[in-house]
PDB file of C-alpha atoms in Angstrom:
ATOM      1  CA  MET W 294     -76.317 -95.292 197.758  1.00  0.00           C
ATOM      2  CA  THR W 295     -75.070 -97.531 194.963  1.00  0.00           C
ATOM      3  CA  THR W 296     -74.641-101.179 195.883  1.00  0.00           C
ATOM      4  CA  LEU W 297     -71.179-102.700 195.607  1.00  0.00           C
ATOM      5  CA  GLU W 298     -70.717-106.130 194.097  1.00  0.00           C
ATOM      6  CA  THR W 299     -67.659-108.033 195.282  1.00  0.00           C
ATOM      7  CA  THR W 300     -65.654-109.529 192.421  1.00  0.00           C
ATOM      8  CA  SER W 301     -62.860-110.940 194.575  1.00  0.00           C
ATOM      9  CA  GLU W 302     -61.267-110.624 198.010  1.00  0.00           C
ATOM     10  CA  ASN W 303     -57.882-112.070 198.947  1.00  0.00           C
ATOM     11  CA  ARG W 304     -55.837-111.998 202.140  1.00  0.00           C
ATOM     12  CA  ALA W 305     -52.583-110.054 201.739  1.00  0.00           C
ATOM     13  CA  PHE W 306     -50.095-108.777 204.349  1.00  0.00           C
ATOM     14  CA  GLY W 307     -52.691-109.259 207.053  1.00  0.00           C
ATOM     15  CA  GLY W 308     -55.270-107.169 205.189  1.00  0.00           C
ATOM     16  CA  VAL W 309     -57.678-107.698 202.309  1.00  0.00           C
ATOM     17  CA  GLN W 310     -57.165-106.970 198.620  1.00  0.00           C
ATOM     18  CA  GLY W 311     -60.579-106.574 197.052  1.00  0.00           C
ATOM     19  CA  VAL W 312     -62.007-105.859 193.623  1.00  0.00           C
ATOM     20  CA  TYR W 313     -65.491-104.356 193.415  1.00  0.00           C
ATOM     21  CA  THR W 314     -68.005-103.349 190.746  1.00  0.00           C
ATOM     22  CA  HIS W 315     -70.867-100.858 190.853  1.00  0.00           C
ATOM     23  CA  ALA W 316     -73.240 -99.031 188.535  1.00  0.00           C
ATOM     24  CA  SER W 317     -71.912 -95.507 188.054  1.00  0.00           C
ATOM     25  CA  ALA W 318     -74.338 -92.638 187.644  1.00  0.00           C
ATOM     26  CA  GLU W 319     -71.567 -90.395 186.313  1.00  0.00           C
ATOM     27  CA  THR W 320     -70.322 -92.664 183.531  1.00  0.00           C
ATOM     28  CA  GLY W 321     -73.599 -94.496 182.910  1.00  0.00           C
ATOM     29  CA  THR W 322     -71.711 -97.790 182.994  1.00  0.00           C
ATOM     30  CA  ASP W 323     -70.575-100.444 185.419  1.00  0.00           C
ATOM     31  CA  MET W 324     -67.218 -99.462 186.909  1.00  0.00           C
ATOM     32  CA  THR W 325     -64.632-101.696 188.574  1.00  0.00           C
ATOM     33  CA  PHE W 326     -62.056-100.620 191.142  1.00  0.00           C
ATOM     34  CA  ALA W 327     -59.591-102.190 193.567  1.00  0.00           C
ATOM     35  CA  VAL W 328     -59.250-101.484 197.295  1.00  0.00           C
ATOM     36  CA  TYR W 329     -56.572-102.756 199.647  1.00  0.00           C
ATOM     37  CA  VAL W 330     -57.570-102.504 203.309  1.00  0.00           C
ATOM     38  CA  PRO W 331     -54.623-103.073 205.674  1.00  0.00           C
ATOM     39  CA  PRO W 332     -54.929-104.835 209.031  1.00  0.00           C
ATOM     40  CA  HIS W 333     -56.482-102.557 211.635  1.00  0.00           C
ATOM     41  CA  GLU W 334     -58.481-102.525 214.816  1.00  0.00           C
ATOM     42  CA  PRO W 335     -62.254-102.812 214.275  1.00  0.00           C
ATOM     43  CA  GLY W 336     -63.892 -99.423 214.016  1.00  0.00           C
ATOM     44  CA  THR W 337     -60.644 -97.574 213.277  1.00  0.00           C
ATOM     45  CA  LYS W 338     -60.852 -95.147 210.381  1.00  0.00           C
ATOM     46  CA  LEU W 339     -57.797 -95.128 208.143  1.00  0.00           C
ATOM     47  CA  PRO W 340     -56.253 -92.616 205.729  1.00  0.00           C
ATOM     48  CA  VAL W 341     -56.666 -93.335 202.026  1.00  0.00           C
ATOM     49  CA  LEU W 342     -54.262 -93.073 199.085  1.00  0.00           C
ATOM     50  CA  TRP W 343     -55.827 -92.847 195.624  1.00  0.00           C
ATOM     51  CA  TYR W 344     -53.801 -94.254 192.715  1.00  0.00           C
ATOM     52  CA  LEU W 345     -54.721 -93.255 189.148  1.00  0.00           C
ATOM     53  CA  SER W 346     -53.454 -95.479 186.342  1.00  0.00           C
ATOM     54  CA  GLY W 347     -52.106 -94.561 182.929  1.00  0.00           C
ATOM     55  CA  LEU W 348     -53.039 -95.058 179.288  1.00  0.00           C
ATOM     56  CA  THR W 349     -54.422 -98.518 178.380  1.00  0.00           C
ATOM     57  CA  CYS W 350     -54.493 -99.588 182.048  1.00  0.00           C
ATOM     58  CA  THR W 351     -57.249-100.689 184.407  1.00  0.00           C
ATOM     59  CA  HIS W 352     -57.276-101.169 188.184  1.00  0.00           C
ATOM     60  CA  ALA W 353     -55.506-104.484 187.635  1.00  0.00           C
ATOM     61  CA  ASN W 354     -52.128-103.148 186.486  1.00  0.00           C
ATOM     62  CA  VAL W 355     -51.095-101.587 189.768  1.00  0.00           C
ATOM     63  CA  MET W 356     -52.879-104.283 191.779  1.00  0.00           C
ATOM     64  CA  GLU W 357     -50.811-106.998 190.124  1.00  0.00           C
ATOM     65  CA  LYS W 358     -47.520-105.153 189.559  1.00  0.00           C
ATOM     66  CA  GLY W 359     -47.407-102.121 191.860  1.00  0.00           C
ATOM     67  CA  GLU W 360     -46.079-103.780 195.045  1.00  0.00           C
ATOM     68  CA  TYR W 361     -47.854-101.376 197.393  1.00  0.00           C
ATOM     69  CA  ARG W 362     -49.486-103.703 199.911  1.00  0.00           C
ATOM     70  CA  ALA W 363     -46.551-104.246 202.282  1.00  0.00           C
ATOM     71  CA  ALA W 364     -46.009-100.498 202.678  1.00  0.00           C
ATOM     72  CA  CYS W 365     -49.726 -99.810 203.073  1.00  0.00           C
ATOM     73  CA  ALA W 366     -49.980-102.534 205.718  1.00  0.00           C
ATOM     74  CA  ARG W 367     -46.993-101.082 207.558  1.00  0.00           C
ATOM     75  CA  HIS W 368     -48.504 -97.585 207.641  1.00  0.00           C
ATOM     76  CA  GLY W 369     -52.187 -98.491 207.905  1.00  0.00           C
ATOM     77  CA  ILE W 370     -53.230 -96.814 204.649  1.00  0.00           C
ATOM     78  CA  ILE W 371     -56.157 -97.850 202.461  1.00  0.00           C
ATOM     79  CA  PHE W 372     -55.163 -97.942 198.767  1.00  0.00           C
ATOM     80  CA  VAL W 373     -57.822 -97.343 196.097  1.00  0.00           C
ATOM     81  CA  ALA W 374     -57.175 -97.945 192.380  1.00  0.00           C
ATOM     82  CA  PRO W 375     -60.005 -96.933 190.002  1.00  0.00           C
ATOM     83  CA  ASP W 376     -60.262 -97.666 186.294  1.00  0.00           C
ATOM     84  CA  THR W 377     -59.051 -95.125 183.748  1.00  0.00           C
ATOM     85  CA  SER W 378     -62.217 -94.736 181.678  1.00  0.00           C
ATOM     86  CA  PRO W 379     -65.773 -96.012 181.201  1.00  0.00           C
ATOM     87  CA  ARG W 380     -66.164 -99.529 179.836  1.00  0.00           C
ATOM     88  CA  GLY W 381     -68.871-101.416 177.996  1.00  0.00           C
ATOM     89  CA  ASP W 382     -70.166-102.230 174.531  1.00  0.00           C
ATOM     90  CA  ASP W 383     -72.305 -99.081 174.431  1.00  0.00           C
ATOM     91  CA  VAL W 384     -69.408 -96.763 175.287  1.00  0.00           C
ATOM     92  CA  PRO W 385     -67.953 -94.950 172.258  1.00  0.00           C
ATOM     93  CA  ASP W 386     -64.366 -95.802 171.463  1.00  0.00           C
ATOM     94  CA  ALA W 387     -61.666 -94.997 168.933  1.00  0.00           C
ATOM     95  CA  GLN W 388     -60.625 -98.238 167.311  1.00  0.00           C
ATOM     96  CA  ASP W 389     -56.870 -98.769 166.967  1.00  0.00           C
ATOM     97  CA  GLU W 390     -56.098 -95.627 169.011  1.00  0.00           C
ATOM     98  CA  TYR W 391     -54.530 -96.667 172.300  1.00  0.00           C
ATOM     99  CA  ASP W 392     -54.241 -93.051 173.459  1.00  0.00           C
ATOM    100  CA  PHE W 393     -57.888 -92.089 173.008  1.00  0.00           C
ATOM    101  CA  GLY W 394     -61.218 -93.593 174.013  1.00  0.00           C
ATOM    102  CA  LYS W 395     -61.455 -96.594 176.330  1.00  0.00           C
ATOM    103  CA  GLY W 396     -58.403 -96.736 178.556  1.00  0.00           C
ATOM    104  CA  ALA W 397     -57.670 -93.075 177.874  1.00  0.00           C
ATOM    105  CA  GLY W 398     -60.240 -91.037 179.779  1.00  0.00           C
ATOM    106  CA  PHE W 399     -57.663 -88.417 180.865  1.00  0.00           C
ATOM    107  CA  TYR W 400     -59.591 -87.868 184.136  1.00  0.00           C
ATOM    108  CA  LEU W 401     -61.745 -85.146 182.591  1.00  0.00           C
ATOM    109  CA  ASP W 402     -65.442 -84.521 181.993  1.00  0.00           C
ATOM    110  CA  ALA W 403     -65.933 -84.546 178.234  1.00  0.00           C
ATOM    111  CA  THR W 404     -68.185 -81.909 176.705  1.00  0.00           C
ATOM    112  CA  ARG W 405     -68.100 -82.991 173.042  1.00  0.00           C
ATOM    113  CA  GLU W 406     -70.229 -85.723 171.496  1.00  0.00           C
ATOM    114  CA  PRO W 407     -70.161 -88.680 171.371  1.00  0.00           C
ATOM    115  CA  TRP W 408     -67.940 -88.649 174.470  1.00  0.00           C
ATOM    116  CA  ALA W 409     -69.897 -86.392 176.840  1.00  0.00           C
ATOM    117  CA  ARG W 410     -72.394 -88.977 178.099  1.00  0.00           C
ATOM    118  CA  HIS W 411     -69.923 -91.538 179.427  1.00  0.00           C
ATOM    119  CA  TYR W 412     -66.504 -89.897 179.668  1.00  0.00           C
ATOM    120  CA  ARG W 413     -66.960 -88.199 183.037  1.00  0.00           C
ATOM    121  CA  MET W 414     -63.919 -89.472 184.889  1.00  0.00           C
ATOM    122  CA  ARG W 415     -63.278 -86.169 186.672  1.00  0.00           C
ATOM    123  CA  SER W 416     -66.661 -86.247 188.390  1.00  0.00           C
ATOM    124  CA  TYR W 417     -66.344 -89.977 188.980  1.00  0.00           C
ATOM    125  CA  ILE W 418     -62.967 -89.654 190.728  1.00  0.00           C
ATOM    126  CA  GLU W 419     -63.629 -86.361 192.511  1.00  0.00           C
ATOM    127  CA  ARG W 420     -67.161 -87.059 193.746  1.00  0.00           C
ATOM    128  CA  GLU W 421     -68.910 -90.341 193.047  1.00  0.00           C
ATOM    129  CA  LEU W 422     -66.233 -92.888 193.908  1.00  0.00           C
ATOM    130  CA  PRO W 423     -65.076 -91.120 197.109  1.00  0.00           C
ATOM    131  CA  GLU W 424     -68.665 -91.084 198.364  1.00  0.00           C
ATOM    132  CA  LEU W 425     -68.985 -94.787 197.588  1.00  0.00           C
ATOM    133  CA  VAL W 426     -65.682 -95.668 199.259  1.00  0.00           C
ATOM    134  CA  ALA W 427     -66.522 -93.601 202.335  1.00  0.00           C
ATOM    135  CA  ALA W 428     -69.863 -95.386 202.685  1.00  0.00           C
ATOM    136  CA  ASN W 429     -68.404 -98.893 202.397  1.00  0.00           C
ATOM    137  CA  PHE W 430     -64.943 -98.788 203.983  1.00  0.00           C
ATOM    138  CA  GLN W 431     -63.487 -97.438 207.225  1.00  0.00           C
ATOM    139  CA  VAL W 432     -61.926 -94.385 205.577  1.00  0.00           C
ATOM    140  CA  ASP W 433     -60.981 -91.124 207.274  1.00  0.00           C
ATOM    141  CA  MET W 434     -61.873 -88.715 204.460  1.00  0.00           C
ATOM    142  CA  ALA W 435     -60.034 -85.909 206.264  1.00  0.00           C
ATOM    143  CA  ARG W 436     -56.788 -87.756 205.466  1.00  0.00           C
ATOM    144  CA  GLN W 437     -56.552 -88.295 201.712  1.00  0.00           C
ATOM    145  CA  GLY W 438     -53.559 -88.466 199.406  1.00  0.00           C
ATOM    146  CA  ILE W 439     -53.405 -88.969 195.652  1.00  0.00           C
ATOM    147  CA  THR W 440     -50.812 -90.333 193.248  1.00  0.00           C
ATOM    148  CA  GLY W 441     -50.708 -91.841 189.778  1.00  0.00           C
ATOM    149  CA  HIS W 442     -48.658 -92.858 186.761  1.00  0.00           C
ATOM    150  CA  SER W 443     -48.330 -91.164 183.351  1.00  0.00           C
ATOM    151  CA  MET W 444     -51.874 -90.165 182.345  1.00  0.00           C
ATOM    152  CA  GLY W 445     -52.769 -91.034 185.938  1.00  0.00           C
ATOM    153  CA  GLY W 446     -49.946 -88.805 187.128  1.00  0.00           C
ATOM    154  CA  HIS W 447     -51.588 -86.039 185.110  1.00  0.00           C
ATOM    155  CA  GLY W 448     -54.845 -86.919 186.858  1.00  0.00           C
ATOM    156  CA  ALA W 449     -53.280 -86.909 190.314  1.00  0.00           C
ATOM    157  CA  LEU W 450     -51.575 -83.555 189.787  1.00  0.00           C
ATOM    158  CA  THR W 451     -54.598 -81.806 188.302  1.00  0.00           C
ATOM    159  CA  ILE W 452     -57.095 -83.232 190.797  1.00  0.00           C
ATOM    160  CA  GLY W 453     -54.742 -82.427 193.661  1.00  0.00           C
ATOM    161  CA  LEU W 454     -54.209 -78.878 192.421  1.00  0.00           C
ATOM    162  CA  ARG W 455     -57.934 -78.293 191.945  1.00  0.00           C
ATOM    163  CA  ASN W 456     -58.744 -79.699 195.405  1.00  0.00           C
ATOM    164  CA  PRO W 457     -55.922 -78.606 197.750  1.00  0.00           C
ATOM    165  CA  ASP W 458     -58.197 -78.650 200.796  1.00  0.00           C
ATOM    166  CA  ARG W 459     -59.138 -82.285 200.194  1.00  0.00           C
ATOM    167  CA  PHE W 460     -55.730 -83.850 199.603  1.00  0.00           C
ATOM    168  CA  ARG W 461     -52.990 -83.572 202.195  1.00  0.00           C
ATOM    169  CA  SER W 462     -50.419 -85.081 199.828  1.00  0.00           C
ATOM    170  CA  VAL W 463     -49.913 -85.270 196.051  1.00  0.00           C
ATOM    171  CA  SER W 464     -47.301 -87.275 194.146  1.00  0.00           C
ATOM    172  CA  ALA W 465     -46.807 -88.793 190.703  1.00  0.00           C
ATOM    173  CA  PHE W 466     -44.769 -91.260 188.676  1.00  0.00           C
ATOM    174  CA  ALA W 467     -43.730 -90.053 185.202  1.00  0.00           C
ATOM    175  CA  PRO W 468     -46.716 -87.697 184.851  1.00  0.00           C
ATOM    176  CA  ILE W 469     -47.898 -85.895 181.733  1.00  0.00           C
ATOM    177  CA  VAL W 470     -47.333 -82.468 183.280  1.00  0.00           C
ATOM    178  CA  ALA W 471     -48.561 -80.223 180.442  1.00  0.00           C
ATOM    179  CA  PRO W 472     -50.936 -82.181 178.190  1.00  0.00           C
ATOM    180  CA  SER W 473     -52.085 -79.068 176.330  1.00  0.00           C
ATOM    181  CA  GLN W 474     -48.530 -78.711 175.004  1.00  0.00           C
ATOM    182  CA  VAL W 475     -47.692 -82.310 174.029  1.00  0.00           C
ATOM    183  CA  PRO W 476     -49.027 -84.712 171.366  1.00  0.00           C
ATOM    184  CA  TRP W 477     -51.090 -86.957 173.671  1.00  0.00           C
ATOM    185  CA  GLY W 478     -53.037 -84.000 175.020  1.00  0.00           C
ATOM    186  CA  GLU W 479     -53.204 -82.101 171.751  1.00  0.00           C
ATOM    187  CA  LYS W 480     -54.924 -85.172 170.322  1.00  0.00           C
ATOM    188  CA  ALA W 481     -57.278 -85.929 173.224  1.00  0.00           C
ATOM    189  CA  LEU W 482     -58.264 -82.561 174.659  1.00  0.00           C
ATOM    190  CA  PRO W 483     -59.904 -81.007 171.568  1.00  0.00           C
ATOM    191  CA  ARG W 484     -61.853 -84.192 170.832  1.00  0.00           C
ATOM    192  CA  TYR W 485     -63.143 -84.403 174.413  1.00  0.00           C
ATOM    193  CA  LEU W 486     -63.472 -80.678 175.172  1.00  0.00           C
ATOM    194  CA  GLY W 487     -63.531 -78.720 171.923  1.00  0.00           C
ATOM    195  CA  ASP W 488     -61.073 -76.295 170.377  1.00  0.00           C
ATOM    196  CA  ASP W 489     -61.134 -73.569 173.037  1.00  0.00           C
ATOM    197  CA  ARG W 490     -57.727 -74.004 174.644  1.00  0.00           C
ATOM    198  CA  LYS W 491     -58.862 -72.072 177.722  1.00  0.00           C
ATOM    199  CA  ALA W 492     -61.099 -75.031 178.592  1.00  0.00           C
ATOM    200  CA  TRP W 493     -58.063 -77.308 178.507  1.00  0.00           C
ATOM    201  CA  ARG W 494     -56.197 -75.426 181.233  1.00  0.00           C
ATOM    202  CA  GLU W 495     -58.032 -76.987 184.172  1.00  0.00           C
ATOM    203  CA  TYR W 496     -56.742 -80.354 182.938  1.00  0.00           C
ATOM    204  CA  ASP W 497     -53.116 -79.239 182.656  1.00  0.00           C
ATOM    205  CA  ALA W 498     -50.979 -79.168 185.826  1.00  0.00           C
ATOM    206  CA  VAL W 499     -48.536 -76.558 184.540  1.00  0.00           C
ATOM    207  CA  ALA W 500     -51.386 -74.315 183.359  1.00  0.00           C
ATOM    208  CA  LEU W 501     -53.194 -74.696 186.687  1.00  0.00           C
ATOM    209  CA  ILE W 502     -50.074 -73.578 188.536  1.00  0.00           C
ATOM    210  CA  GLU W 503     -49.602 -70.669 186.128  1.00  0.00           C
ATOM    211  CA  ASP W 504     -53.235 -69.710 186.805  1.00  0.00           C
ATOM    212  CA  GLY W 505     -52.724 -69.691 190.582  1.00  0.00           C
ATOM    213  CA  ALA W 506     -53.455 -73.226 191.811  1.00  0.00           C
ATOM    214  CA  ARG W 507     -51.224 -74.260 194.691  1.00  0.00           C
ATOM    215  CA  VAL W 508     -50.316 -77.227 196.868  1.00  0.00           C
ATOM    216  CA  ALA W 509     -47.704 -77.065 199.597  1.00  0.00           C
ATOM    217  CA  GLU W 510     -45.415 -79.674 198.050  1.00  0.00           C
ATOM    218  CA  LEU W 511     -45.111 -82.388 195.433  1.00  0.00           C
ATOM    219  CA  LEU W 512     -43.121 -85.597 195.020  1.00  0.00           C
ATOM    220  CA  VAL W 513     -42.439 -86.745 191.449  1.00  0.00           C
ATOM    221  CA  ASP W 514     -40.269 -89.604 190.204  1.00  0.00           C
ATOM    222  CA  GLN W 515     -39.252 -89.701 186.542  1.00  0.00           C
ATOM    223  CA  GLY W 516     -36.986 -92.219 184.832  1.00  0.00           C
ATOM    224  CA  THR W 517     -34.216 -90.868 182.624  1.00  0.00           C
ATOM    225  CA  ALA W 518     -34.588 -93.815 180.200  1.00  0.00           C
ATOM    226  CA  ASP W 519     -38.332 -93.225 179.756  1.00  0.00           C
ATOM    227  CA  ASN W 520     -38.979 -93.245 176.010  1.00  0.00           C
ATOM    228  CA  PHE W 521     -41.871 -90.776 176.474  1.00  0.00           C
ATOM    229  CA  LEU W 522     -39.873 -88.227 178.483  1.00  0.00           C
ATOM    230  CA  THR W 523     -38.778 -85.813 175.758  1.00  0.00           C
ATOM    231  CA  GLU W 524     -41.894 -85.679 173.599  1.00  0.00           C
ATOM    232  CA  GLN W 525     -44.833 -86.406 175.912  1.00  0.00           C
ATOM    233  CA  LEU W 526     -43.885 -85.896 179.567  1.00  0.00           C
ATOM    234  CA  GLN W 527     -41.553 -82.897 179.548  1.00  0.00           C
ATOM    235  CA  THR W 528     -40.889 -82.932 183.277  1.00  0.00           C
ATOM    236  CA  GLU W 529     -38.846 -79.752 183.052  1.00  0.00           C
ATOM    237  CA  ARG W 530     -42.045 -77.754 182.462  1.00  0.00           C
ATOM    238  CA  LEU W 531     -43.311 -78.787 185.905  1.00  0.00           C
ATOM    239  CA  GLU W 532     -39.964 -77.993 187.502  1.00  0.00           C
ATOM    240  CA  THR W 533     -40.078 -74.485 186.068  1.00  0.00           C
ATOM    241  CA  ALA W 534     -43.717 -73.879 187.032  1.00  0.00           C
ATOM    242  CA  CYS W 535     -43.172 -75.048 190.619  1.00  0.00           C
ATOM    243  CA  ARG W 536     -40.007 -73.011 191.017  1.00  0.00           C
ATOM    244  CA  GLU W 537     -41.688 -69.840 189.788  1.00  0.00           C
ATOM    245  CA  ALA W 538     -44.764 -70.474 191.978  1.00  0.00           C
ATOM    246  CA  GLY W 539     -42.775 -71.302 195.103  1.00  0.00           C
ATOM    247  CA  ILE W 540     -44.107 -74.862 195.358  1.00  0.00           C
ATOM    248  CA  ALA W 541     -41.730 -77.228 197.143  1.00  0.00           C
ATOM    249  CA  ALA W 542     -41.409 -79.884 194.439  1.00  0.00           C
ATOM    250  CA  ASP W 543     -39.086 -82.842 194.973  1.00  0.00           C
ATOM    251  CA  ILE W 544     -38.680 -83.962 191.353  1.00  0.00           C
ATOM    252  CA  ARG W 545     -36.311 -86.922 191.265  1.00  0.00           C
ATOM    253  CA  MET W 546     -34.786 -87.984 187.961  1.00  0.00           C
ATOM    254  CA  GLN W 547     -34.092 -91.697 188.393  1.00  0.00           C
ATOM    255  CA  GLU W 548     -31.115 -92.794 186.298  1.00  0.00           C
ATOM    256  CA  GLY W 549     -31.781 -95.633 183.845  1.00  0.00           C
ATOM    257  CA  TYR W 550     -35.432 -96.238 184.721  1.00  0.00           C
ATOM    258  CA  ASP W 551     -38.103 -96.448 182.026  1.00  0.00           C
ATOM    259  CA  HIS W 552     -41.897 -95.966 181.960  1.00  0.00           C
ATOM    260  CA  SER W 553     -42.863 -99.448 183.117  1.00  0.00           C
ATOM    261  CA  TYR W 554     -44.098-100.979 186.357  1.00  0.00           C
ATOM    262  CA  TYR W 555     -40.534-102.105 187.043  1.00  0.00           C
ATOM    263  CA  PHE W 556     -39.914 -98.396 187.614  1.00  0.00           C
ATOM    264  CA  ILE W 557     -43.141 -97.761 189.536  1.00  0.00           C
ATOM    265  CA  SER W 558     -42.740-100.759 191.843  1.00  0.00           C
ATOM    266  CA  THR W 559     -39.168 -99.721 192.662  1.00  0.00           C
ATOM    267  CA  PHE W 560     -40.271 -96.373 194.117  1.00  0.00           C
ATOM    268  CA  MET W 561     -43.821 -97.181 195.238  1.00  0.00           C
ATOM    269  CA  ALA W 562     -42.814 -97.754 198.875  1.00  0.00           C
ATOM    270  CA  ASP W 563     -40.950 -94.412 198.874  1.00  0.00           C
ATOM    271  CA  HIS W 564     -44.123 -92.658 197.795  1.00  0.00           C
ATOM    272  CA  ILE W 565     -46.279 -94.443 200.354  1.00  0.00           C
ATOM    273  CA  ASP W 566     -43.766 -93.579 203.092  1.00  0.00           C
ATOM    274  CA  TRP W 567     -43.900 -89.938 201.952  1.00  0.00           C
ATOM    275  CA  HIS W 568     -47.695 -89.872 201.912  1.00  0.00           C
ATOM    276  CA  ALA W 569     -47.838 -91.580 205.327  1.00  0.00           C
ATOM    277  CA  GLU W 570     -45.804 -88.774 206.910  1.00  0.00           C
ATOM    278  CA  ARG W 571     -48.351 -86.261 205.654  1.00  0.00           C
ATOM    279  CA  LEU W 572     -51.495 -88.281 206.287  1.00  0.00           C
ATOM    280  CA  GLY W 573     -50.640 -88.983 209.905  1.00  0.00           C
TER     281      GLY W 573
END
């Protein structure tokens, strides 16, 4: 098992906010992630909520701005925030392109060069990191939830839909719901995966639902003043797909809120409360 290196640990709401680094076999790089462990009785295994960040972000954005610790402490939920992509000088990047390359891994396993060696965020999030977290923290892996923001909302929805037996609860903040049909995805997916649009569908929440993937319910918050809503997010596509598939989707359009962490932090406790009801 990979050894964890502790970057920092700080007391918060009776628990511990930590940042850890390890050598990832999937990405071939060192990866950093954040874990908040709430106060708990020794030996007690706790449910876990995974949070996937958006374009340009790292683990630090939600850790510093997300305001999740009080709610996680109240409910006894471990909160894990991975990075969004591989990092390092040897990792290929797209200079001056914020929506591709480092910071924009799209939670997929790339198949095209030069991206295929390192850009394996799907396998990292679905397999490697959960195994590492389970081995090093008191996590009840039978009680997992997943959420995320923007590109991370896309990640949460697609990972949740592909793994309905693993995740008891799935939510998102301003997710990219149909990346194969919007500019961000139409730019990233062919470069990572090639031109066969069928290969893109497993990384598109709306397409997954159209192809038969199901979860019992979803919670999504979307700001009406989000400048990415019309062109990139297109929340209405998810509403339609869930309605036609019979998925109970609580999609809340929040008046006047934008795409920022002011929006996320406002509704973070709501999401944690919602996950807590389902994680037990």
